[in-house]
PDB file of C-alpha atoms in Angstrom:
ATOM      1  CA  ASN H   1       9.608  -1.228   3.195  1.00 64.00           C
ATOM      2  CA  ALA H   2       7.935  -4.511   4.102  1.00 76.00           C
ATOM      3  CA  GLY H   3       6.890  -3.846   7.856  1.00 94.00           C
ATOM      4  CA  VAL H   4       5.133  -6.738   9.319  1.00 96.00           C
ATOM      5  CA  THR H   5       4.623  -9.884   6.811  1.00 96.00           C
ATOM      6  CA  GLN H   6       2.402 -12.594   7.517  1.00 97.00           C
ATOM      7  CA  THR H   7       2.295 -16.224   5.888  1.00 97.00           C
ATOM      8  CA  PRO H   8       0.022 -17.683   4.706  1.00 96.00           C
ATOM      9  CA  LYS H   9      -2.605 -15.392   3.719  1.00 95.00           C
ATOM     10  CA  PHE H  10      -5.285 -17.903   3.554  1.00 96.00           C
ATOM     11  CA  ARG H  11      -5.454 -21.531   4.736  1.00 96.00           C
ATOM     12  CA  VAL H  12      -8.350 -24.299   5.051  1.00 96.00           C
ATOM     13  CA  LEU H  13      -7.591 -27.062   7.627  1.00 96.00           C
ATOM     14  CA  LYS H  14      -9.653 -29.943   8.698  1.00 96.00           C
ATOM     15  CA  THR H  15     -10.524 -30.582  12.510  1.00 97.00           C
ATOM     16  CA  GLY H  16      -7.324 -32.043  14.218  1.00 96.00           C
ATOM     17  CA  GLN H  17      -4.846 -30.917  11.787  1.00 96.00           C
ATOM     18  CA  SER H  18      -1.998 -28.768  12.932  1.00 95.00           C
ATOM     19  CA  MET H  19      -0.408 -25.639  11.358  1.00 95.00           C
ATOM     20  CA  THR H  20       2.131 -22.742  11.999  1.00 97.00           C
ATOM     21  CA  LEU H  21       1.536 -19.166  11.121  1.00 97.00           C
ATOM     22  CA  LEU H  22       4.611 -17.120  10.514  1.00 97.00           C
ATOM     23  CA  CYS H  23       5.128 -13.549  11.185  1.00 98.00           C
ATOM     24  CA  ALA H  24       8.245 -11.604  10.350  1.00 98.00           C
ATOM     25  CA  GLN H  25       9.039  -7.946  10.996  1.00 97.00           C
ATOM     26  CA  ASP H  26      11.917  -5.754   9.721  1.00 96.00           C
ATOM     27  CA  MET H  27      11.558  -2.936  11.979  1.00 96.00           C
ATOM     28  CA  ASN H  28      13.888  -4.217  14.616  1.00 96.00           C
ATOM     29  CA  HIS H  29      10.999  -4.189  17.159  1.00 95.00           C
ATOM     30  CA  GLU H  30      11.318  -5.726  20.585  1.00 94.00           C
ATOM     31  CA  TYR H  31       7.606  -6.537  21.193  1.00 95.00           C
ATOM     32  CA  MET H  32       5.458  -8.827  18.977  1.00 96.00           C
ATOM     33  CA  TYR H  33       1.807  -9.916  19.232  1.00 96.00           C
ATOM     34  CA  TRP H  34      -0.817 -12.335  17.993  1.00 97.00           C
ATOM     35  CA  TYR H  35      -4.444 -11.330  17.778  1.00 96.00           C
ATOM     36  CA  ARG H  36      -7.498 -12.921  16.466  1.00 96.00           C
ATOM     37  CA  GLN H  37     -10.396 -10.886  15.064  1.00 95.00           C
ATOM     38  CA  ASP H  38     -14.068 -12.337  14.977  1.00 92.00           C
ATOM     39  CA  PRO H  39     -17.200 -10.685  14.028  1.00 84.00           C
ATOM     40  CA  GLY H  40     -18.538  -8.709  16.900  1.00 76.00           C
ATOM     41  CA  MET H  41     -15.656  -9.477  19.162  1.00 76.00           C
ATOM     42  CA  GLY H  42     -13.037  -6.848  18.115  1.00 83.00           C
ATOM     43  CA  LEU H  43      -9.460  -7.952  18.407  1.00 91.00           C
ATOM     44  CA  ARG H  44      -8.296 -10.437  21.280  1.00 93.00           C
ATOM     45  CA  LEU H  45      -4.878 -10.818  22.205  1.00 94.00           C
ATOM     46  CA  ILE H  46      -3.648 -14.592  21.965  1.00 96.00           C
ATOM     47  CA  HIS H  47      -0.004 -14.445  23.021  1.00 96.00           C
ATOM     48  CA  TYR H  48       2.701 -11.943  23.016  1.00 95.00           C
ATOM     49  CA  SER H  49       6.426 -11.504  23.224  1.00 95.00           C
ATOM     50  CA  VAL H  50       8.518  -8.599  24.701  1.00 93.00           C
ATOM     51  CA  GLY H  51      11.903 -10.003  23.394  1.00 93.00           C
ATOM     52  CA  GLU H  52      13.764 -12.840  21.812  1.00 94.00           C
ATOM     53  CA  GLY H  53      13.208 -16.026  23.520  1.00 93.00           C
ATOM     54  CA  THR H  54      10.337 -14.882  25.791  1.00 94.00           C
ATOM     55  CA  THR H  55       6.564 -15.296  25.286  1.00 95.00           C
ATOM     56  CA  ALA H  56       3.560 -14.663  27.561  1.00 94.00           C
ATOM     57  CA  LYS H  57      -0.205 -15.462  27.358  1.00 95.00           C
ATOM     58  CA  GLY H  58      -2.859 -12.831  26.346  1.00 93.00           C
ATOM     59  CA  GLU H  59      -6.533 -12.872  26.769  1.00 91.00           C
ATOM     60  CA  VAL H  60      -7.367 -16.188  24.743  1.00 95.00           C
ATOM     61  CA  PRO H  61      -4.084 -18.458  24.892  1.00 96.00           C
ATOM     62  CA  ASP H  62      -5.826 -21.858  24.929  1.00 96.00           C
ATOM     63  CA  GLY H  63      -5.308 -24.022  21.942  1.00 96.00           C
ATOM     64  CA  TYR H  64      -2.454 -21.994  20.692  1.00 97.00           C
ATOM     65  CA  ASN H  65       1.443 -22.032  21.142  1.00 96.00           C
ATOM     66  CA  VAL H  66       3.960 -19.539  20.168  1.00 97.00           C
ATOM     67  CA  SER H  67       7.786 -19.215  19.737  1.00 97.00           C
ATOM     68  CA  ARG H  68      10.152 -16.372  19.439  1.00 97.00           C
ATOM     69  CA  LEU H  69      13.570 -17.825  18.580  1.00 95.00           C
ATOM     70  CA  LYS H  70      14.678 -14.825  16.485  1.00 96.00           C
ATOM     71  CA  LYS H  71      13.896 -11.210  17.242  1.00 96.00           C
ATOM     72  CA  GLN H  72      12.417 -10.502  13.726  1.00 97.00           C
ATOM     73  CA  ASN H  73      10.125 -13.682  13.835  1.00 97.00           C
ATOM     74  CA  PHE H  74       7.077 -14.778  15.902  1.00 98.00           C
ATOM     75  CA  LEU H  75       5.315 -18.037  15.095  1.00 98.00           C
ATOM     76  CA  LEU H  76       1.774 -19.102  16.117  1.00 98.00           C
ATOM     77  CA  GLY H  77       0.955 -22.701  16.431  1.00 97.00           C
ATOM     78  CA  LEU H  78      -2.266 -24.630  16.285  1.00 96.00           C
ATOM     79  CA  GLU H  79      -1.481 -28.222  17.516  1.00 91.00           C
ATOM     80  CA  SER H  80      -5.086 -29.682  17.015  1.00 95.00           C
ATOM     81  CA  ALA H  81      -7.351 -27.274  15.063  1.00 95.00           C
ATOM     82  CA  ALA H  82     -10.823 -26.878  16.052  1.00 96.00           C
ATOM     83  CA  PRO H  83     -13.742 -25.223  14.202  1.00 96.00           C
ATOM     84  CA  SER H  84     -13.765 -22.461  17.065  1.00 96.00           C
ATOM     85  CA  GLN H  85     -10.403 -21.289  15.715  1.00 97.00           C
ATOM     86  CA  THR H  86     -11.834 -20.158  12.413  1.00 97.00           C
ATOM     87  CA  SER H  87     -10.822 -16.603  12.575  1.00 97.00           C
ATOM     88  CA  VAL H  88      -8.593 -13.917  10.956  1.00 97.00           C
ATOM     89  CA  TYR H  89      -5.347 -13.718  12.520  1.00 98.00           C
ATOM     90  CA  PHE H  90      -2.990 -10.639  12.819  1.00 97.00           C
ATOM     91  CA  CYS H  91       0.456 -10.350  13.954  1.00 97.00           C
ATOM     92  CA  ALA H  92       1.780  -6.880  15.285  1.00 97.00           C
ATOM     93  CA  SER H  93       4.955  -5.615  16.412  1.00 96.00           C
ATOM     94  CA  SER H  94       6.149  -2.423  18.321  1.00 94.00           C
ATOM     95  CA  LEU H  95       8.720  -0.679  20.247  1.00 92.00           C
ATOM     96  CA  PRO H  96       8.518  -0.952  24.101  1.00 89.00           C
ATOM     97  CA  VAL H  97       7.338   2.593  24.523  1.00 87.00           C
ATOM     98  CA  ALA H  98       3.516   3.364  25.200  1.00 85.00           C
ATOM     99  CA  SER H  99       3.589   6.442  22.910  1.00 88.00           C
ATOM    100  CA  GLN H 100       4.339   4.212  19.918  1.00 89.00           C
ATOM    101  CA  PRO H 101       1.822   2.330  17.918  1.00 92.00           C
ATOM    102  CA  GLN H 102       1.652  -1.278  17.032  1.00 94.00           C
ATOM    103  CA  HIS H 103       2.244  -2.005  13.390  1.00 95.00           C
ATOM    104  CA  PHE H 104      -0.030  -4.737  11.960  1.00 96.00           C
ATOM    105  CA  GLY H 105       0.233  -7.289   9.158  1.00 96.00           C
ATOM    106  CA  ASP H 106      -2.337  -7.959   6.709  1.00 94.00           C
ATOM    107  CA  GLY H 107      -3.640 -10.980   8.437  1.00 96.00           C
ATOM    108  CA  THR H 108      -4.033 -14.616   7.896  1.00 97.00           C
ATOM    109  CA  ARG H 109      -7.611 -15.923   7.004  1.00 96.00           C
ATOM    110  CA  LEU H 110      -8.040 -19.614   8.615  1.00 97.00           C
ATOM    111  CA  SER H 111     -10.888 -21.781   8.262  1.00 96.00           C
ATOM    112  CA  ILE H 112     -11.325 -24.967  10.145  1.00 96.00           C
ATOM    113  CA  LEU H 113     -13.705 -27.488   8.792  1.00 95.00           C
TER     114      LEU H 113
ATOM    115  CA  GLY S   1      -8.487  -1.864  34.591  1.00 82.00           C
ATOM    116  CA  ASN S   2      -8.091  -0.002  31.220  1.00 88.00           C
ATOM    117  CA  SER S   3     -11.061   0.141  28.638  1.00 92.00           C
ATOM    118  CA  VAL S   4     -12.055   1.858  25.538  1.00 95.00           C
ATOM    119  CA  THR S   5     -15.684   2.525  24.706  1.00 95.00           C
ATOM    120  CA  GLN S   6     -16.663   3.866  21.111  1.00 94.00           C
ATOM    121  CA  MET S   7     -19.824   3.940  19.179  1.00 87.00           C
ATOM    122  CA  GLU S   8     -20.459   0.640  17.716  1.00 82.00           C
ATOM    123  CA  GLY S   9     -22.462   1.891  14.683  1.00 85.00           C
ATOM    124  CA  PRO S  10     -22.712   0.828  11.861  1.00 94.00           C
ATOM    125  CA  VAL S  11     -22.526   4.435  10.839  1.00 96.00           C
ATOM    126  CA  THR S  12     -23.926   5.379   7.279  1.00 97.00           C
ATOM    127  CA  LEU S  13     -23.308   8.788   5.756  1.00 97.00           C
ATOM    128  CA  SER S  14     -23.416  10.361   2.433  1.00 97.00           C
ATOM    129  CA  GLU S  15     -20.403  11.802   0.514  1.00 97.00           C
ATOM    130  CA  GLU S  16     -19.188  15.098   1.930  1.00 96.00           C
ATOM    131  CA  ALA S  17     -21.057  14.764   5.223  1.00 97.00           C
ATOM    132  CA  PHE S  18     -19.450  15.373   8.727  1.00 97.00           C
ATOM    133  CA  LEU S  19     -18.254  12.543  10.561  1.00 97.00           C
ATOM    134  CA  THR S  20     -17.966  12.147  14.351  1.00 97.00           C
ATOM    135  CA  ILE S  21     -17.067   8.843  16.051  1.00 97.00           C
ATOM    136  CA  ASN S  22     -17.076   8.798  19.623  1.00 97.00           C
ATOM    137  CA  CYS S  23     -14.322   7.332  21.846  1.00 98.00           C
ATOM    138  CA  THR S  24     -14.038   7.530  25.702  1.00 97.00           C
ATOM    139  CA  TYR S  25     -11.715   5.700  27.882  1.00 96.00           C
ATOM    140  CA  THR S  26     -11.039   4.608  31.378  1.00 95.00           C
ATOM    141  CA  ALA S  27      -7.348   4.204  32.497  1.00 91.00           C
ATOM    142  CA  THR S  28      -5.225   3.604  35.489  1.00 85.00           C
ATOM    143  CA  GLY S  29      -2.362   5.795  34.351  1.00 83.00           C
ATOM    144  CA  TYR S  30      -1.748   8.281  31.605  1.00 87.00           C
ATOM    145  CA  PRO S  31      -2.312   6.753  28.281  1.00 92.00           C
ATOM    146  CA  SER S  32      -1.353   7.426  24.781  1.00 93.00           C
ATOM    147  CA  LEU S  33      -4.320   7.326  22.561  1.00 96.00           C
ATOM    148  CA  PHE S  34      -4.612   6.022  18.794  1.00 96.00           C
ATOM    149  CA  TRP S  35      -7.060   5.567  15.952  1.00 98.00           C
ATOM    150  CA  TYR S  36      -6.696   2.736  13.656  1.00 97.00           C
ATOM    151  CA  VAL S  37      -8.407   2.032  10.491  1.00 97.00           C
ATOM    152  CA  GLN S  38      -9.129  -1.248   8.697  1.00 95.00           C
ATOM    153  CA  TYR S  39     -10.108  -1.407   4.971  1.00 94.00           C
ATOM    154  CA  PRO S  40     -12.091  -4.438   3.751  1.00 89.00           C
ATOM    155  CA  GLY S  41      -9.918  -7.325   3.681  1.00 87.00           C
ATOM    156  CA  GLU S  42      -6.788  -5.531   5.170  1.00 90.00           C
ATOM    157  CA  GLY S  43      -5.049  -5.181   8.536  1.00 92.00           C
ATOM    158  CA  LEU S  44      -5.070  -2.379  10.756  1.00 95.00           C
ATOM    159  CA  GLN S  45      -3.227   0.790   9.955  1.00 95.00           C
ATOM    160  CA  LEU S  46      -2.639   3.636  12.183  1.00 96.00           C
ATOM    161  CA  LEU S  47      -4.569   6.758  11.265  1.00 98.00           C
ATOM    162  CA  LEU S  48      -3.504   9.044  14.013  1.00 97.00           C
ATOM    163  CA  LYS S  49      -2.350   9.401  17.656  1.00 96.00           C
ATOM    164  CA  ALA S  50      -1.797  11.746  20.452  1.00 96.00           C
ATOM    165  CA  THR S  51       0.282  11.187  23.393  1.00 93.00           C
ATOM    166  CA  LYS S  52      -0.538  13.963  25.858  1.00 92.00           C
ATOM    167  CA  ALA S  53      -3.432  15.875  26.973  1.00 93.00           C
ATOM    168  CA  ASP S  54      -4.987  18.465  24.571  1.00 95.00           C
ATOM    169  CA  ASP S  55      -2.567  17.132  21.704  1.00 96.00           C
ATOM    170  CA  LYS S  56      -4.459  16.885  18.478  1.00 97.00           C
ATOM    171  CA  GLY S  57      -3.513  14.137  16.075  1.00 97.00           C
ATOM    172  CA  SER S  58      -4.376  14.501  12.437  1.00 97.00           C
ATOM    173  CA  ASN S  59      -4.155  12.587   9.064  1.00 97.00           C
ATOM    174  CA  LYS S  60      -5.853  12.425   5.861  1.00 95.00           C
ATOM    175  CA  GLY S  61      -8.440  14.981   6.900  1.00 97.00           C
ATOM    176  CA  PHE S  62      -9.131  13.116   9.966  1.00 98.00           C
ATOM    177  CA  GLU S  63      -8.701  14.804  13.602  1.00 98.00           C
ATOM    178  CA  ALA S  64      -8.965  13.846  17.072  1.00 98.00           C
ATOM    179  CA  THR S  65      -8.058  15.561  20.356  1.00 98.00           C
ATOM    180  CA  TYR S  66      -6.922  14.158  23.478  1.00 97.00           C
ATOM    181  CA  ARG S  67      -9.341  15.447  26.068  1.00 97.00           C
ATOM    182  CA  LYS S  68      -8.101  14.474  29.652  1.00 94.00           C
ATOM    183  CA  GLU S  69     -10.939  16.239  31.395  1.00 95.00           C
ATOM    184  CA  THR S  70     -13.523  14.167  29.651  1.00 96.00           C
ATOM    185  CA  THR S  71     -11.494  11.159  29.011  1.00 96.00           C
ATOM    186  CA  SER S  72     -12.310  11.222  25.345  1.00 97.00           C
ATOM    187  CA  PHE S  73     -10.689  11.122  21.896  1.00 98.00           C
ATOM    188  CA  HIS S  74     -13.404  11.631  19.447  1.00 98.00           C
ATOM    189  CA  LEU S  75     -12.660  11.058  15.532  1.00 98.00           C
ATOM    190  CA  GLU S  76     -13.833  13.806  13.333  1.00 98.00           C
ATOM    191  CA  LYS S  77     -13.823  14.439   9.530  1.00 98.00           C
ATOM    192  CA  GLY S  78     -15.356  17.458   8.040  1.00 97.00           C
ATOM    193  CA  SER S  79     -16.136  16.021   4.474  1.00 96.00           C
ATOM    194  CA  VAL S  80     -16.185  12.081   4.090  1.00 97.00           C
ATOM    195  CA  GLN S  81     -15.531  10.169   0.794  1.00 97.00           C
ATOM    196  CA  VAL S  82     -16.698   6.864  -0.480  1.00 97.00           C
ATOM    197  CA  SER S  83     -13.007   5.770  -0.032  1.00 96.00           C
ATOM    198  CA  ASP S  84     -13.235   6.358   3.849  1.00 97.00           C
ATOM    199  CA  SER S  85     -15.399   3.376   4.174  1.00 97.00           C
ATOM    200  CA  ALA S  86     -13.839   1.122   6.713  1.00 96.00           C
ATOM    201  CA  VAL S  87     -13.990  -0.105  10.172  1.00 95.00           C
ATOM    202  CA  TYR S  88     -12.314   2.548  12.755  1.00 97.00           C
ATOM    203  CA  PHE S  89     -10.782   1.357  16.099  1.00 96.00           C
ATOM    204  CA  CYS S  90     -10.046   3.531  19.051  1.00 96.00           C
ATOM    205  CA  ALA S  91      -7.223   2.367  21.200  1.00 95.00           C
ATOM    206  CA  LEU S  92      -5.026   3.238  24.272  1.00 93.00           C
ATOM    207  CA  ARG S  93      -1.653   2.145  25.369  1.00 92.00           C
ATOM    208  CA  ILE S  94      -0.315   2.971  28.847  1.00 85.00           C
ATOM    209  CA  ASN S  95       3.141   3.106  30.499  1.00 72.00           C
ATOM    210  CA  SER S  96       2.453   1.113  33.510  1.00 67.00           C
ATOM    211  CA  GLY S  97       5.496  -0.849  34.667  1.00 63.00           C
ATOM    212  CA  GLY S  98       5.309  -4.359  33.018  1.00 63.00           C
ATOM    213  CA  SER S  99       2.121  -3.538  31.035  1.00 63.00           C
ATOM    214  CA  ASN S 100       3.224  -1.166  28.406  1.00 68.00           C
ATOM    215  CA  TYR S 101       3.002  -3.857  25.755  1.00 78.00           C
ATOM    216  CA  LYS S 102      -0.573  -3.886  25.751  1.00 82.00           C
ATOM    217  CA  LEU S 103      -3.051  -1.990  23.357  1.00 89.00           C
ATOM    218  CA  THR S 104      -6.572  -1.973  24.458  1.00 91.00           C
ATOM    219  CA  PHE S 105      -9.099  -1.629  21.676  1.00 93.00           C
ATOM    220  CA  GLY S 106     -12.644  -0.522  21.541  1.00 93.00           C
ATOM    221  CA  LYS S 107     -14.818  -2.838  19.532  1.00 91.00           C
ATOM    222  CA  GLY S 108     -14.644  -0.910  16.242  1.00 94.00           C
ATOM    223  CA  THR S 109     -17.134   1.232  14.233  1.00 95.00           C
ATOM    224  CA  LEU S 110     -18.086   0.342  10.687  1.00 95.00           C
ATOM    225  CA  LEU S 111     -18.438   3.455   8.619  1.00 96.00           C
ATOM    226  CA  THR S 112     -20.079   3.133   5.097  1.00 97.00           C
ATOM    227  CA  VAL S 113     -20.077   6.081   2.971  1.00 97.00           C
ATOM    228  CA  ASN S 114     -22.535   6.309  -0.049  1.00 97.00           C
ATOM    229  CA  PRO S 115     -22.115   8.394  -3.326  1.00 95.00           C
TER     230      PRO S 115
END
């Protein structure tokens, strides 16, 4: 019972490099989300998707792009990494029902030097 | 808009002490309420939830009651253990037209339990 799986778990990048974080869920959830977690800031929503082929901006979308080509996958891209994007990134998924929780992955710890 | 306010801590307790973490909310509609727990180095896990007024969610000895009159969802445990040391997040999700995707979090409360 995998739930939400994020890859990679750790990554170090240099400023200006690009990379893609992958999120996969096996619960057939319509909604998927990307958050970042920084000390003292709680969780902030970067982008989200309410279905295959759709994406939308969250609270802090600048510097990130996303794609949802398949229902089970949600990709987060950093085109030109900046030190301010050093963070822990969490993916989540949920059913489209307010009474249901979001299910989270274990996170990707990303450092930008 | 919607918001969640929880005591920020940190909270430090001795083993077997009673725990309360306060959580209050404001919402434009009728929310479902959640408590999540994050152990060191891990993602968030659902601890418990309540979806209507006066519901009590419970799990692993933790409890929280949905109080609509006081817009609160305080987390309690009668006797904490060292293994309960973690960050606890209160959150709400609301069915409001096109906004039911969103989970609004509090800032989290760090709990440390000493032996």
